[in-house]
PDB file of C-alpha atoms in Angstrom:
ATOM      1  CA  UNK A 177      -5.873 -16.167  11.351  1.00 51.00           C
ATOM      2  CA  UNK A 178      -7.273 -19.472   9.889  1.00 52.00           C
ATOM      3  CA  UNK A 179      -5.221 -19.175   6.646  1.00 58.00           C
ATOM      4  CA  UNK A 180      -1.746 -19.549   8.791  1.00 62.00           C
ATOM      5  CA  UNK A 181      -3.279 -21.866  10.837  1.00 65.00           C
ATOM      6  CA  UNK A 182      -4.000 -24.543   8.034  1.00 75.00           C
ATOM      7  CA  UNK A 183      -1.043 -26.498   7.097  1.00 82.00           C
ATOM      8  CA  UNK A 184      -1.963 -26.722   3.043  1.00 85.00           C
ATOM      9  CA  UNK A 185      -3.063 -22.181   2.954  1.00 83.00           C
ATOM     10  CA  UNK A 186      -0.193 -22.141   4.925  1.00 80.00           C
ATOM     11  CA  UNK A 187       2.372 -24.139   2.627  1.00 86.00           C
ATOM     12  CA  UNK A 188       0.584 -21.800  -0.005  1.00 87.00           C
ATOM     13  CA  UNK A 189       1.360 -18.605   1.212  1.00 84.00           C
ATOM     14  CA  UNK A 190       4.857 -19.606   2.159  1.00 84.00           C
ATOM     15  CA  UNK A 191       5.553 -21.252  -1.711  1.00 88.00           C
ATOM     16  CA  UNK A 192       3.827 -18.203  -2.744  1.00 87.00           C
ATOM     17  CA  UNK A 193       5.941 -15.323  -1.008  1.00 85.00           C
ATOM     18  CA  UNK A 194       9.454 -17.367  -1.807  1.00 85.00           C
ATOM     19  CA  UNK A 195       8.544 -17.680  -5.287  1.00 89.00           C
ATOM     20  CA  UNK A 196       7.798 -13.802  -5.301  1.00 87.00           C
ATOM     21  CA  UNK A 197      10.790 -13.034  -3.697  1.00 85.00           C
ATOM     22  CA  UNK A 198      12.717 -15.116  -6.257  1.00 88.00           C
ATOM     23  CA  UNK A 199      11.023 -12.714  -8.896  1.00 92.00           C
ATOM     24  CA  UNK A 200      12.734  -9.923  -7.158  1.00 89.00           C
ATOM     25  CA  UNK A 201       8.778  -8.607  -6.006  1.00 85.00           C
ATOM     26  CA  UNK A 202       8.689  -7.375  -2.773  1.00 78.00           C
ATOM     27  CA  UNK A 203       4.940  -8.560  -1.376  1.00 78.00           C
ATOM     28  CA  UNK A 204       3.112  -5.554   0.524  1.00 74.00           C
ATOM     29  CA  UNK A 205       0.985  -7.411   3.076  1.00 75.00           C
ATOM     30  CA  UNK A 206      -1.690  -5.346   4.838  1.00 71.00           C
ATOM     31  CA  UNK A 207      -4.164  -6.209   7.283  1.00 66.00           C
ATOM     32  CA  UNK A 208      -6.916  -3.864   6.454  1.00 61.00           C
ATOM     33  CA  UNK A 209      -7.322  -5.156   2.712  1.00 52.00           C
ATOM     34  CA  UNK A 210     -10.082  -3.690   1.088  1.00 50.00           C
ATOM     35  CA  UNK A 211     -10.177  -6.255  -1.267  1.00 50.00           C
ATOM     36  CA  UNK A 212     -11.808  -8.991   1.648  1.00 53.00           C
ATOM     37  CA  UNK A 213     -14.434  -8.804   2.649  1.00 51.00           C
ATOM     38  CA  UNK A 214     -14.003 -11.117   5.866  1.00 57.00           C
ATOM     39  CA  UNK A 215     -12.066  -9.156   8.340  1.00 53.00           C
ATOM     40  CA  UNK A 216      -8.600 -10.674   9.535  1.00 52.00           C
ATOM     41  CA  UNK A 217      -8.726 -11.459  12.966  1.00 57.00           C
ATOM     42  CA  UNK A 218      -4.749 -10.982  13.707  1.00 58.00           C
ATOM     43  CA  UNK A 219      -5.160  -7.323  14.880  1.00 64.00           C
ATOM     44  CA  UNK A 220      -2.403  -5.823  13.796  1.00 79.00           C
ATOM     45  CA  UNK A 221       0.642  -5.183  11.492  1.00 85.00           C
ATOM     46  CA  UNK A 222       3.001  -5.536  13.784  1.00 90.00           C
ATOM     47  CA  UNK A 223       1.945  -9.406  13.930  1.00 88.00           C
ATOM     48  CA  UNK A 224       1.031 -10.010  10.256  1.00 88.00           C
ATOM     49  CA  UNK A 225       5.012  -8.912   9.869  1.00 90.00           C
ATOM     50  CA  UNK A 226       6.058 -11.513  12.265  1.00 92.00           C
ATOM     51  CA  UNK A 227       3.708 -14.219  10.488  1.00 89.00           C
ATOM     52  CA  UNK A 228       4.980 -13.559   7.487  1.00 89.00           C
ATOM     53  CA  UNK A 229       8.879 -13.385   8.266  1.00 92.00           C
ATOM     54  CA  UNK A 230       8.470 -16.925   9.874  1.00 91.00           C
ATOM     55  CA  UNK A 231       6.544 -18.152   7.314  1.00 86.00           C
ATOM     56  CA  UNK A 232       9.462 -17.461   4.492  1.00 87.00           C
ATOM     57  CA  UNK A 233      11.926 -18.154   7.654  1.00 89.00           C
ATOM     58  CA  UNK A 234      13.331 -14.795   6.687  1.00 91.00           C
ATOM     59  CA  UNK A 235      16.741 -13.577   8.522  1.00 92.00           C
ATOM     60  CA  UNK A 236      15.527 -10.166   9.479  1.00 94.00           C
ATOM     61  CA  UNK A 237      11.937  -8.294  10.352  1.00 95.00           C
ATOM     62  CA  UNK A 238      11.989  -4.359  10.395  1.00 93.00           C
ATOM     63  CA  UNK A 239       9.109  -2.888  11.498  1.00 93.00           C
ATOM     64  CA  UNK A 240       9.214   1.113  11.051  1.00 90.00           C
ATOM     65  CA  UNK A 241       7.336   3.149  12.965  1.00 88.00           C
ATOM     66  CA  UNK A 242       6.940   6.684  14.383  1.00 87.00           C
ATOM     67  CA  UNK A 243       9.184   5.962  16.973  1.00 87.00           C
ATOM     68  CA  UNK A 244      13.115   5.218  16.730  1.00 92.00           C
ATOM     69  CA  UNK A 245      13.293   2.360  18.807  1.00 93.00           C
ATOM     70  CA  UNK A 246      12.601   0.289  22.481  1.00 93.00           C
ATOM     71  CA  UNK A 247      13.147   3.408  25.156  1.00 92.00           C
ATOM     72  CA  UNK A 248      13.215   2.360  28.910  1.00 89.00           C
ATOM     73  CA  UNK A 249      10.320   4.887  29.593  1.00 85.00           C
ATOM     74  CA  UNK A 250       7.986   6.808  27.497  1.00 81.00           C
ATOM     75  CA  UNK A 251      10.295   9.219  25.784  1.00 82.00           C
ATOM     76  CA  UNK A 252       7.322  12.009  25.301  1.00 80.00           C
ATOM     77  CA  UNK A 253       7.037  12.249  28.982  1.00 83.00           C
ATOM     78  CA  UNK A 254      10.160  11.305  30.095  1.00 85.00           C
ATOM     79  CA  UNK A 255      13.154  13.240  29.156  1.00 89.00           C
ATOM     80  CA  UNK A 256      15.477  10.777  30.901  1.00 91.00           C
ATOM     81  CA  UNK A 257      14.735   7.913  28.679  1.00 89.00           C
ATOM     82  CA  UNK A 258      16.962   5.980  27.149  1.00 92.00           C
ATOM     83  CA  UNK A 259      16.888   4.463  23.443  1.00 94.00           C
ATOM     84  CA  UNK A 260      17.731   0.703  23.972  1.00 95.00           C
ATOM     85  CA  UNK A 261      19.861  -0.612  20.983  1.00 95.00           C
ATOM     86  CA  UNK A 262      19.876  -4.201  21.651  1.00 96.00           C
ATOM     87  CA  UNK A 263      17.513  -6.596  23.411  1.00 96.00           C
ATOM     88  CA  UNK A 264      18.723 -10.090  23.537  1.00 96.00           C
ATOM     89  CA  UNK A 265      16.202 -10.988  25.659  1.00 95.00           C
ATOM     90  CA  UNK A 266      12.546 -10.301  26.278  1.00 93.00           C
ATOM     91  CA  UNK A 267      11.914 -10.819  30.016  1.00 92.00           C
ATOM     92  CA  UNK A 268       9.735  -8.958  32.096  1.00 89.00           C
ATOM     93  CA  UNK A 269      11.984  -6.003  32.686  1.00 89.00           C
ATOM     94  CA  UNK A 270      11.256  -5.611  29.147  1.00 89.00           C
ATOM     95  CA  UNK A 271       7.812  -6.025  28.518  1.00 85.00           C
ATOM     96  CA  UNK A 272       7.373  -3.214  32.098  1.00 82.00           C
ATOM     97  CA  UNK A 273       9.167  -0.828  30.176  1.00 81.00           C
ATOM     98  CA  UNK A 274       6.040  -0.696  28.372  1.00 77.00           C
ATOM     99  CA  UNK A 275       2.929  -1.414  30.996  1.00 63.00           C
ATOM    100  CA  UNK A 276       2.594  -4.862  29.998  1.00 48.00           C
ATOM    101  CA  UNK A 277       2.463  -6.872  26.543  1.00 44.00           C
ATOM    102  CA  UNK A 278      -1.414  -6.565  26.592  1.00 44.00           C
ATOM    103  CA  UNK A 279      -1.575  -2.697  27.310  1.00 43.00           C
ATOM    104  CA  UNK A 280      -2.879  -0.615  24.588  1.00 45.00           C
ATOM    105  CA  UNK A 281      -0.646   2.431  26.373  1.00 41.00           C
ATOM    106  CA  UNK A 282       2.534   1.657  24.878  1.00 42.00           C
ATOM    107  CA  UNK A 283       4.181   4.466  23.019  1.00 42.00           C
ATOM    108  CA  UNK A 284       3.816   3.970  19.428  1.00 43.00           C
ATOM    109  CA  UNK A 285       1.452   0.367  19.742  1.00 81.00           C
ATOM    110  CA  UNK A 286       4.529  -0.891  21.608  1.00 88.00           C
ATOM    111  CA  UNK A 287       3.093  -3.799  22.355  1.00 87.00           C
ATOM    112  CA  UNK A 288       2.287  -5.079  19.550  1.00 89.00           C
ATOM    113  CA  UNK A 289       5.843  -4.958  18.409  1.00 93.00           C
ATOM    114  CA  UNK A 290       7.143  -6.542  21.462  1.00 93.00           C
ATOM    115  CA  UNK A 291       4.751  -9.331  20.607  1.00 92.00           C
ATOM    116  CA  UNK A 292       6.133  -9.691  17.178  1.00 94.00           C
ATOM    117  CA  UNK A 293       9.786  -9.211  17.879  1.00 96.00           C
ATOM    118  CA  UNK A 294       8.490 -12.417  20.415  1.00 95.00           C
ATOM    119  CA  UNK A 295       7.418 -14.481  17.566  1.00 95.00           C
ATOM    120  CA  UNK A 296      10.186 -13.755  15.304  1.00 97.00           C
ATOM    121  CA  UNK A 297      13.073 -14.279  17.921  1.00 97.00           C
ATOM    122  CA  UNK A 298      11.647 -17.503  19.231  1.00 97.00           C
ATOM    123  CA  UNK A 299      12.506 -18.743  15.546  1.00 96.00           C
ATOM    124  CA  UNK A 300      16.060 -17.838  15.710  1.00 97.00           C
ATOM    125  CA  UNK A 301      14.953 -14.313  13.535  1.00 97.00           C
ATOM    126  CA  UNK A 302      16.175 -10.754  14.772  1.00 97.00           C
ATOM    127  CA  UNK A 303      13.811  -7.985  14.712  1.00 97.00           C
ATOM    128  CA  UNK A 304      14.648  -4.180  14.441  1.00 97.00           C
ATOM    129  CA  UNK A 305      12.499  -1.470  15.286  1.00 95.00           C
ATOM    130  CA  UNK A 306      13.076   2.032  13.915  1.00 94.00           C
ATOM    131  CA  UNK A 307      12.011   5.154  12.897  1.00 92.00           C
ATOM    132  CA  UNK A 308      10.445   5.460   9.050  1.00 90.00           C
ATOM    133  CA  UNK A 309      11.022   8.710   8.522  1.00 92.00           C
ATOM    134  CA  UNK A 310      14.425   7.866   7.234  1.00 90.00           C
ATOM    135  CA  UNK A 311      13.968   5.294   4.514  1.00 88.00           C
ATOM    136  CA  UNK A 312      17.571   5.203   4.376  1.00 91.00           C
ATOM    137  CA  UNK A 313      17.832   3.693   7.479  1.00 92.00           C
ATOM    138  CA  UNK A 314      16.919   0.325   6.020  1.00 91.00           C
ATOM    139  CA  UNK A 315      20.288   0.259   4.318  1.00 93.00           C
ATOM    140  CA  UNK A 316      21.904   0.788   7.459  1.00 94.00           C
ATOM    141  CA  UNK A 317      19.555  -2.095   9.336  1.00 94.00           C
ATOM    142  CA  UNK A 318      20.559  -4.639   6.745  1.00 91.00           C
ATOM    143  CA  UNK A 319      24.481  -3.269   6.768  1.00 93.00           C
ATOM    144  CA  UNK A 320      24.379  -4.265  11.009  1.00 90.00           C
ATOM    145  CA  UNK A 321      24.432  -0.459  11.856  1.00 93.00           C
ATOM    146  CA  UNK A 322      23.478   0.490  15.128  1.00 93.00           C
ATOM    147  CA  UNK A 323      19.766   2.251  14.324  1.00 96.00           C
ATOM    148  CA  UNK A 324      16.818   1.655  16.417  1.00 96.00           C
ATOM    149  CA  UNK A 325      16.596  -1.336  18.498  1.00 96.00           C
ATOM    150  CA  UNK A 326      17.273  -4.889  17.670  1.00 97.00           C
ATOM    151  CA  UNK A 327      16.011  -8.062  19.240  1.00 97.00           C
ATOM    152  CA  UNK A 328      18.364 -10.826  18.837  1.00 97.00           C
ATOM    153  CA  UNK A 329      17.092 -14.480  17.497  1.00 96.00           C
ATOM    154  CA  UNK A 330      17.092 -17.217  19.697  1.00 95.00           C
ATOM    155  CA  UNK A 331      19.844 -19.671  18.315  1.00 86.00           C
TER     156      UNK A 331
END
């Protein structure tokens, strides 16, 4: 939105988040904040996430989800789909795997994550997606464990 956009709201937000963060606060950023009343024209989570982790050049974005991971087909109507761990690289065998960036038919809001993990790995920042019904899973994220699937910064 405009507030990213603008280097001095920008500069802001970023001194704002690392200063949290040195507090030992962990920020909860939401799109839909009931507190504005001008609606945030980013559209999604998924994004906001990848804003944000650029903006405090974080090392690591996890996005949870109701899904575990990337699969190379729809898993709920595919039975021979596959769970992709890694993804160094987001090409277009990756972004058919789920109709297209701009389709609204990927499983879980796919694409929106596949546009994040985009933003994030362009700045050198991996991205994992995984299932949140297993907060312990973060743990295992952070530790380099082999849960969901993780895009791999460009260095």
């Amino acid at each position: 939105g405009e507030d990213v956009g603008d280097d001095t709201r920008r500069k802001n937000f970023e001194n704002t988040m690392c200063r949290l963060l040195e507090l030992s606060v962990i920020p909860i950023i939401n799109e839909n904040d009931s507190i504005s009343t001008a609606e945030i024209e980013i559209g999604d989570n998924d994004t906001l996430g990848a804003i944000v982790a650029t903006a405090i050049d974080a090392d690591l974005l996890i996005i949870l989800s109701d899904i575990d991971g990337l699969y190379t087909a729809d898993p709920h109507q595919n039975a021979n789909a596959q769970l992709l761990h890694t993804v160094e690289k987001i090409d277009e065998s990756i972004e058919a795997m789920i109709g297209g960036v701009g389709s609204k038919l990927g499983t879980g809001g796919m694409a929106t994550k596949i546009k994040a993990a985009k933003i994030v790995t362009k700045q050198g920042i991996d991205m994992v997606i995984a299932n949140g019904d297993t907060p312990s899973y973060l743990y295992d994220i952070v530790d380099g464990k082999n849960i969901g699937t993780r895009f791999i910064g460009e260095k």
